[in-house]
Coordinates of C-alpha atoms in Angstrom, one line a residue:
M1 CA 28.2 88.5 15.0
A2 CA 31.0 89.9 17.2
P3 CA 30.1 93.2 19.0
R4 CA 31.8 96.2 17.7
T5 CA 34.7 97.8 19.6
D6 CA 34.8 101.4 20.6
T7 CA 37.3 102.3 17.9
E8 CA 35.2 100.6 15.2
A9 CA 31.9 102.3 16.3
A10 CA 33.2 106.0 17.0
P11 CA 33.4 108.4 14.0
A12 CA 35.7 111.4 13.9
L13 CA 34.0 114.1 16.0
P14 CA 35.1 117.4 17.6
N15 CA 36.9 117.2 20.9
E16 CA 34.0 118.3 23.0
T17 CA 31.6 115.9 21.5
R18 CA 34.1 113.1 21.6
A19 CA 34.7 113.6 25.3
S20 CA 31.0 113.6 26.2
D21 CA 30.4 110.5 24.1
A22 CA 33.3 108.8 25.8
H23 CA 31.8 109.6 29.1
A24 CA 28.4 108.3 28.1
D25 CA 29.9 105.1 26.7
S26 CA 31.8 104.5 29.9
E27 CA 28.6 104.8 31.8
L28 CA 26.8 102.4 29.5
H29 CA 29.6 99.9 29.7
A30 CA 29.5 100.2 33.5
A31 CA 25.8 99.6 33.6
A32 CA 25.5 96.7 30.8
P33 CA 26.6 93.1 31.6
P34 CA 29.7 91.9 29.8
P35 CA 29.1 90.1 26.4
P36 CA 29.2 86.3 26.3
P37 CA 32.3 84.7 25.1
R38 CA 32.6 83.7 21.5
R39 CA 31.8 79.9 20.8
K40 CA 34.5 78.1 19.0
L41 CA 33.4 75.6 16.4
L42 CA 36.7 73.6 16.3
P43 CA 39.2 73.0 19.0
T44 CA 42.2 75.1 18.7
S45 CA 44.7 72.8 20.3
P46 CA 46.3 69.9 18.3
G47 CA 45.3 67.2 20.8
A48 CA 41.7 68.2 20.8
R49 CA 41.6 68.3 17.1
L50 CA 43.1 64.7 16.9
F51 CA 40.5 63.4 19.4
F52 CA 37.7 65.0 17.4
V53 CA 39.0 63.4 14.2
I54 CA 39.2 60.0 15.9
V55 CA 35.7 60.2 17.3
L56 CA 34.4 61.3 13.9
I57 CA 36.1 58.3 12.2
G58 CA 34.7 55.9 14.8
V59 CA 31.2 57.2 14.3
V60 CA 31.6 56.7 10.5
V61 CA 33.0 53.2 10.8
G62 CA 30.3 52.3 13.3
A63 CA 27.7 53.6 10.9
I64 CA 29.2 51.5 8.1
F65 CA 29.3 48.4 10.2
A66 CA 25.8 49.0 11.4
W67 CA 24.6 49.5 7.8
R68 CA 26.4 46.3 6.7
Y69 CA 25.0 44.3 9.6
L70 CA 21.4 45.5 9.1
S71 CA 21.6 44.8 5.4
S72 CA 23.1 41.3 5.9
Y73 CA 19.9 39.7 7.1
E74 CA 16.2 39.7 6.4
S75 CA 13.7 39.4 9.3
T76 CA 10.0 39.1 9.9
D77 CA 7.6 39.0 12.8
D78 CA 5.0 37.0 10.8
A79 CA 6.4 33.5 11.7
E80 CA 5.4 30.6 13.9
V81 CA 6.6 27.2 15.0
D82 CA 5.2 24.5 12.7
G83 CA 5.3 20.7 12.7
H84 CA 3.4 17.6 11.9
L85 CA 0.0 16.7 13.4
M86 CA -0.6 12.9 13.3
P87 CA -4.3 12.0 13.7
L88 CA -4.9 8.4 14.8
S89 CA -8.3 6.9 13.9
A90 CA -10.0 3.6 14.5
R91 CA -9.7 1.1 11.7
I92 CA -12.5 -1.1 13.0
S93 CA -15.7 -0.6 14.9
G94 CA -16.2 -1.6 18.5
Y95 CA -16.4 -0.7 22.1
I96 CA -13.4 1.1 23.8
S97 CA -12.5 -0.9 26.8
K98 CA -9.3 0.9 27.8
V99 CA -7.7 4.3 27.4
N100 CA -4.1 4.2 28.6
V101 CA -3.0 7.9 28.2
N102 CA -4.1 11.4 29.3
D103 CA -4.1 14.7 27.4
N104 CA -0.7 16.3 26.7
Q105 CA 1.1 13.1 27.9
I106 CA 4.5 12.4 26.3
V107 CA 4.5 9.0 24.7
T108 CA 7.0 6.9 22.8
A109 CA 6.5 5.0 19.6
G110 CA 4.8 1.7 20.2
T111 CA 2.9 2.8 23.3
V112 CA -0.7 1.3 23.5
L113 CA -2.9 4.3 23.6
A114 CA -6.3 2.6 23.7
E115 CA -7.9 -0.9 23.4
I116 CA -11.1 -1.9 21.7
D117 CA -13.0 -5.0 23.0
P118 CA -11.3 -7.9 21.1
K119 CA -13.9 -10.7 21.9
D120 CA -15.8 -10.5 18.6
Y121 CA -12.6 -10.4 16.6
Q122 CA -11.1 -13.3 18.5
V123 CA -14.2 -15.4 17.6
A124 CA -13.7 -14.4 14.0
V125 CA -10.1 -15.5 14.1
D126 CA -11.1 -18.9 15.6
K127 CA -13.7 -19.5 13.0
A128 CA -11.3 -18.6 10.2
Q129 CA -8.7 -21.0 11.6
A130 CA -11.3 -23.8 11.6
D131 CA -12.4 -23.0 8.0
L132 CA -8.7 -23.0 6.9
A133 CA -8.1 -26.4 8.5
T134 CA -11.1 -27.9 6.7
A135 CA -10.0 -26.4 3.4
I136 CA -6.5 -27.8 3.9
A137 CA -7.8 -31.3 4.6
T138 CA -10.0 -31.2 1.5
A139 CA -7.1 -30.0 -0.6
Q140 CA -4.9 -32.7 0.7
S141 CA -7.6 -35.4 -0.1
L142 CA -8.0 -34.2 -3.6
N143 CA -4.3 -34.0 -4.2
I144 CA -4.1 -37.6 -3.2
S145 CA -7.0 -38.5 -5.5
V146 CA -5.2 -37.1 -8.5
P147 CA -2.5 -39.9 -8.8
I148 CA -5.1 -42.5 -7.8
A149 CA -7.4 -41.4 -10.6
H150 CA -4.5 -41.4 -13.0
V151 CA -3.5 -44.9 -12.2
S152 CA -7.2 -46.1 -12.1
T153 CA -8.0 -44.6 -15.5
T154 CA -4.8 -46.0 -17.0
S155 CA -5.6 -49.5 -15.8
Q156 CA -9.2 -49.2 -17.0
V157 CA -7.9 -48.3 -20.5
S158 CA -5.6 -51.3 -20.5
S159 CA -8.3 -53.6 -19.1
S160 CA -10.9 -52.4 -21.6
Q161 CA -8.4 -52.9 -24.5
A162 CA -7.8 -56.4 -23.2
D163 CA -11.5 -57.1 -23.0
V164 CA -12.0 -55.8 -26.6
V165 CA -9.2 -58.2 -27.8
S166 CA -10.7 -61.0 -25.8
A167 CA -14.2 -60.3 -27.2
Q168 CA -12.8 -60.2 -30.7
A169 CA -11.1 -63.6 -30.1
G170 CA -14.3 -65.0 -28.7
I171 CA -16.1 -63.9 -31.8
S172 CA -13.5 -65.6 -34.0
A173 CA -13.7 -68.8 -31.9
A174 CA -17.5 -68.8 -31.9
E175 CA -17.5 -68.3 -35.7
Q176 CA -15.1 -71.2 -36.1
Q177 CA -17.2 -73.3 -33.8
Y178 CA -20.3 -72.4 -35.8
A179 CA -18.5 -73.4 -39.0
A180 CA -17.5 -76.7 -37.5
T181 CA -21.1 -77.4 -36.3
Q182 CA -22.4 -76.5 -39.8
A183 CA -19.9 -79.0 -41.2
Q184 CA -21.0 -81.6 -38.7
L185 CA -24.6 -80.8 -39.5
I186 CA -24.0 -81.3 -43.2
Q187 CA -22.2 -84.5 -42.5
A188 CA -25.0 -85.7 -40.2
E189 CA -27.6 -84.9 -42.8
A190 CA -25.7 -86.7 -45.4
N191 CA -25.3 -89.7 -43.2
N192 CA -29.0 -89.5 -42.3
V193 CA -29.9 -89.5 -46.0
R194 CA -27.8 -92.4 -46.7
A195 CA -29.1 -94.3 -43.7
Q196 CA -32.7 -93.5 -44.6
S197 CA -32.0 -94.7 -48.1
D198 CA -30.4 -97.9 -46.8
L199 CA -33.3 -98.4 -44.5
A200 CA -35.8 -98.2 -47.4
R201 CA -33.7 -100.5 -49.4
Y202 CA -33.3 -102.9 -46.5
K203 CA -36.9 -102.8 -45.9
E204 CA -37.8 -104.0 -49.4
L205 CA -35.1 -106.7 -49.1
V206 CA -36.3 -107.9 -45.7
Q207 CA -39.9 -108.1 -47.1
K208 CA -38.5 -110.3 -49.9
Q209 CA -36.5 -112.1 -47.3
E210 CA -33.4 -111.5 -49.2
I211 CA -31.6 -110.3 -46.0
S212 CA -31.9 -111.2 -42.4
Q213 CA -34.0 -109.5 -39.9
Q214 CA -30.9 -108.7 -37.9
L215 CA -29.4 -106.8 -40.7
Y216 CA -32.6 -104.8 -41.2
D217 CA -32.7 -104.0 -37.5
Q218 CA -29.2 -102.7 -37.7
A219 CA -30.2 -100.5 -40.6
V220 CA -33.1 -99.2 -38.6
A221 CA -30.9 -98.4 -35.7
V222 CA -28.3 -96.7 -37.9
A223 CA -31.1 -94.6 -39.6
K224 CA -32.4 -93.5 -36.2
A225 CA -28.9 -92.7 -35.0
D226 CA -28.2 -90.7 -38.1
A227 CA -31.5 -88.8 -37.6
S228 CA -30.6 -88.1 -34.0
A229 CA -27.1 -87.0 -35.1
V230 CA -28.7 -84.5 -37.5
V231 CA -30.9 -83.1 -34.7
A232 CA -27.8 -82.9 -32.4
A233 CA -25.8 -81.2 -35.2
Q234 CA -28.6 -78.7 -35.7
A235 CA -28.6 -78.0 -32.0
S236 CA -24.8 -77.5 -31.9
A237 CA -25.0 -75.2 -34.9
S238 CA -27.7 -73.1 -33.2
A239 CA -25.7 -73.0 -30.0
A240 CA -22.6 -71.9 -31.9
E241 CA -24.6 -69.2 -33.6
Q242 CA -25.8 -68.0 -30.2
Q243 CA -22.2 -68.0 -29.0
I244 CA -21.3 -65.7 -31.9
G245 CA -24.1 -63.3 -30.7
Q246 CA -22.8 -63.4 -27.2
A247 CA -19.3 -62.8 -28.3
K248 CA -20.4 -59.8 -30.4
A249 CA -22.3 -58.5 -27.4
K250 CA -19.2 -58.8 -25.2
L251 CA -17.2 -57.0 -27.9
A252 CA -19.8 -54.2 -27.9
A253 CA -19.6 -54.0 -24.1
A254 CA -15.8 -54.0 -24.3
D255 CA -15.8 -51.3 -26.9
A256 CA -18.1 -49.2 -24.6
N257 CA -15.8 -49.8 -21.6
L258 CA -12.8 -48.8 -23.7
L259 CA -14.6 -45.7 -24.9
A260 CA -15.5 -44.9 -21.3
S261 CA -11.9 -45.6 -20.1
Q262 CA -10.5 -43.3 -22.8
T263 CA -12.2 -40.4 -20.9
G264 CA -9.6 -41.1 -18.1
P265 CA -7.4 -38.1 -18.9
Q266 CA -10.5 -35.8 -18.6
Q267 CA -11.4 -37.5 -15.4
V268 CA -7.9 -36.9 -14.1
A269 CA -8.0 -33.3 -15.3
S270 CA -11.3 -32.9 -13.5
T271 CA -9.9 -34.3 -10.3
R272 CA -6.8 -32.1 -10.7
A273 CA -9.1 -29.1 -11.3
R274 CA -11.0 -29.9 -8.1
A275 CA -7.7 -30.1 -6.3
R276 CA -6.6 -26.7 -7.6
S277 CA -10.0 -25.3 -6.6
A278 CA -9.4 -26.7 -3.1
E279 CA -6.0 -25.1 -3.0
A280 CA -7.6 -21.8 -4.0
T281 CA -10.1 -22.3 -1.3
V282 CA -7.2 -22.8 1.1
Q283 CA -5.7 -19.5 0.0
Q284 CA -9.0 -17.8 0.3
K285 CA -9.5 -19.1 3.9
Q286 CA -5.9 -18.1 4.6
A287 CA -6.6 -14.5 3.5
I288 CA -9.8 -14.5 5.6
L289 CA -7.7 -15.7 8.6
E290 CA -5.1 -13.0 8.0
G291 CA -7.8 -10.4 7.7
A292 CA -9.4 -11.6 11.0
Q293 CA -6.0 -11.5 12.6
L294 CA -5.4 -7.9 11.3
N295 CA -8.7 -6.8 12.7
L296 CA -7.8 -8.4 16.0
G297 CA -4.6 -6.5 16.0
Y298 CA -6.4 -3.3 15.2
T299 CA -8.2 -3.6 18.5
R300 CA -5.0 -2.1 20.1
I301 CA -4.1 1.5 18.9
F302 CA -0.4 2.2 19.0
A303 CA 1.5 5.5 18.9
P304 CA 3.5 5.5 15.6
V305 CA 6.1 8.1 16.8
D306 CA 7.4 9.8 19.9
G307 CA 5.5 13.0 20.8
V308 CA 2.7 14.6 22.8
V309 CA -0.7 13.0 22.6
M310 CA -4.1 14.7 22.6
K311 CA -7.0 12.4 23.0
N312 CA -10.6 12.3 21.9
A313 CA -11.3 8.8 23.2
E314 CA -13.1 7.7 26.4
V315 CA -13.9 4.3 27.8
G316 CA -17.3 3.2 26.8
M317 CA -17.4 4.9 23.4
N318 CA -18.6 2.9 20.4
V319 CA -16.3 3.9 17.6
Q320 CA -16.5 3.5 13.8
P321 CA -13.8 3.0 11.2
G322 CA -12.2 6.4 10.4
Q323 CA -13.3 8.1 13.7
Q324 CA -10.4 10.2 15.0
L325 CA -9.4 9.2 18.5
F326 CA -5.9 10.7 19.1
T327 CA -3.6 13.4 17.7
I328 CA 0.2 13.1 18.2
V329 CA 2.5 16.0 17.8
P330 CA 6.1 14.8 17.3
L331 CA 8.2 17.5 19.0
N332 CA 11.5 16.2 17.7
D333 CA 10.4 17.1 14.1
I334 CA 9.5 20.8 14.1
W335 CA 10.4 23.8 12.1
V336 CA 9.6 27.4 11.6
T337 CA 7.3 28.8 8.9
A338 CA 8.2 32.4 8.2
N339 CA 6.2 34.5 5.9
F340 CA 8.6 36.9 4.2
K341 CA 7.7 39.7 1.9
E342 CA 8.4 39.0 -1.7
T343 CA 10.8 41.9 -1.7
Q344 CA 12.9 40.2 1.0
L345 CA 13.6 37.1 -1.1
R346 CA 16.0 38.6 -3.6
Y347 CA 19.1 37.1 -2.0
M348 CA 17.4 34.4 0.1
K349 CA 18.1 30.7 -0.8
P350 CA 18.1 27.3 0.9
G351 CA 21.0 26.6 3.2
Q352 CA 21.5 30.1 4.5
R353 CA 22.0 30.5 8.3
A354 CA 19.2 31.7 10.4
E355 CA 18.4 32.8 14.0
I356 CA 15.0 32.4 15.5
H357 CA 14.0 34.4 18.5
V358 CA 11.1 32.8 20.3
D359 CA 8.7 35.1 22.3
A360 CA 7.7 32.5 24.8
N361 CA 11.0 32.0 26.4
G362 CA 13.2 34.8 24.9
R363 CA 15.7 32.3 23.6
T364 CA 17.4 32.5 20.2
Y365 CA 17.7 29.2 18.3
K366 CA 20.0 28.6 15.4
G367 CA 18.8 27.1 12.1
R368 CA 19.0 27.2 8.4
V369 CA 16.7 27.8 5.4
D370 CA 15.3 24.5 4.2
S371 CA 13.1 25.6 1.3
I372 CA 10.9 28.3 -0.1
A373 CA 7.2 27.7 -0.9
G374 CA 6.0 27.4 -4.4
S375 CA 3.3 30.0 -4.0
T376 CA 2.1 32.8 -1.7
G377 CA 0.1 32.1 1.3
A378 CA -2.9 33.9 -0.2
R379 CA -2.8 31.7 -3.3
T380 CA -3.2 28.5 -1.2
S381 CA -5.9 30.0 1.1
L382 CA -9.5 28.8 1.0
L383 CA -10.6 31.8 -1.0
P384 CA -7.7 33.0 -3.1
P385 CA -7.9 36.7 -4.3
E386 CA -9.3 37.4 -7.7
N387 CA -7.3 40.2 -9.4
A388 CA -9.0 40.2 -12.8
T389 CA -11.5 42.9 -11.7
G390 CA -10.1 45.9 -13.4
N391 CA -9.4 47.8 -10.1
Y392 CA -6.2 45.9 -9.2
V393 CA -4.1 47.4 -6.4
K394 CA -0.6 46.1 -6.1
V395 CA 0.0 44.6 -2.7
V396 CA 3.3 43.2 -1.5
Q397 CA 2.7 39.4 -1.1
R398 CA 4.2 37.1 1.5
I399 CA 5.9 33.8 0.7
P400 CA 6.2 31.0 3.3
V401 CA 9.8 30.0 4.0
K402 CA 10.6 26.8 5.9
I403 CA 13.4 27.1 8.4
V404 CA 14.7 24.0 10.2
L405 CA 16.5 24.1 13.5
D406 CA 20.1 22.8 13.9
A407 CA 20.6 19.5 15.7
G408 CA 20.3 19.8 19.5
E409 CA 18.8 23.3 19.5
D410 CA 15.6 22.1 21.1
K411 CA 16.8 19.3 23.4
D412 CA 14.2 20.1 26.1
H413 CA 11.4 20.1 23.5
Y414 CA 10.2 23.4 24.8
L415 CA 8.9 24.6 21.4
R416 CA 5.3 24.0 20.6
L417 CA 3.4 24.3 17.4
G418 CA 1.9 27.7 16.8
M419 CA 4.4 29.7 19.0
S420 CA 5.2 33.1 17.7
C421 CA 8.8 33.9 16.8
E422 CA 11.0 36.3 14.8
P423 CA 13.5 34.7 12.5
K424 CA 16.5 36.4 10.9
V425 CA 17.9 34.9 7.7
F426 CA 21.5 36.0 7.0
V427 CA 21.5 36.5 3.2
K428 CA 25.0 38.0 3.0

């Protein structure tokens, strides 16, 4: 409030009183300090006013740009560098004879990290090779036997059929021979009857001396000859009958041989089955050999990828299958796992540009959003929260977001898994 002036404060008074008051006021003004100057809220000159307007516009524009920049990204300090951990374990049991790397050593794919004593597995390979060679020789022998058995059984069938035909012909010939001997026997008996009759008649005549003794002797000789012929005919008939029996026996043997030879296809099939079994044995021995060779190869543990190795193996250890010996961290395949609040994901989507500030070196890396997790971190924890208790309190959840670095951002492989960082994702 401006101080009052003398004219504003003095009322109309008589002359004497006015003079004394004027004297008193002059003394007060002489004794009191002068009043401070009045503060001006706005410049009075045009140039000052223009400068003030320009400054005000600049502040407003700066505030707008600052607001737009701050609203163009989402950031979080709950983030870390993430990547793969590749555990390498023994696939066989044995004694570790060599360890070729140290902790935190950078290795390339194919580097031999450790070696297990290969002597036992080399012996198994040698034995498997010998068993395979034996199985191959057996299979080859049986494969050769198959055509031989086929030819042999075929010839046996033909030979047996010929023997049957020959035996049947022998029976026919023996029967014909027997019939001929029977006819000869009948003829000999008839001749013998006639000769014996003649001899009896000649005997009566010679006693009466009606014929000569010589004629009688001839009749006696003829009778004896005819009797001998009967005996001979009987022997021939008996022999012919025996030949018939022999021919029938030969036929029975030929039939049996023919029946046995007709099993030739089964014999061939059996030989072929044994050959196939031998071939299966060859495949089995081949598989055993390949398994032994694989086990021999497993005695050397290789690095599958480039990265930094951490070892749990020492020379002299007796390891078992599945025992972890090394862990490799591939530093050329890392990313950032950022846990954003669910309220920050409204405009966030894969492909958006990101900047990652790393606390360890103070550098800022460029990247992009790769994907957003399918659940909150709490949901995939060991003990997920149970909200069906009746006293639920709403808590802002965090969703893991995977951010990958642009190519060439981490050429020196400085980043390590677990490093803290602060990513910014530009959502607008």
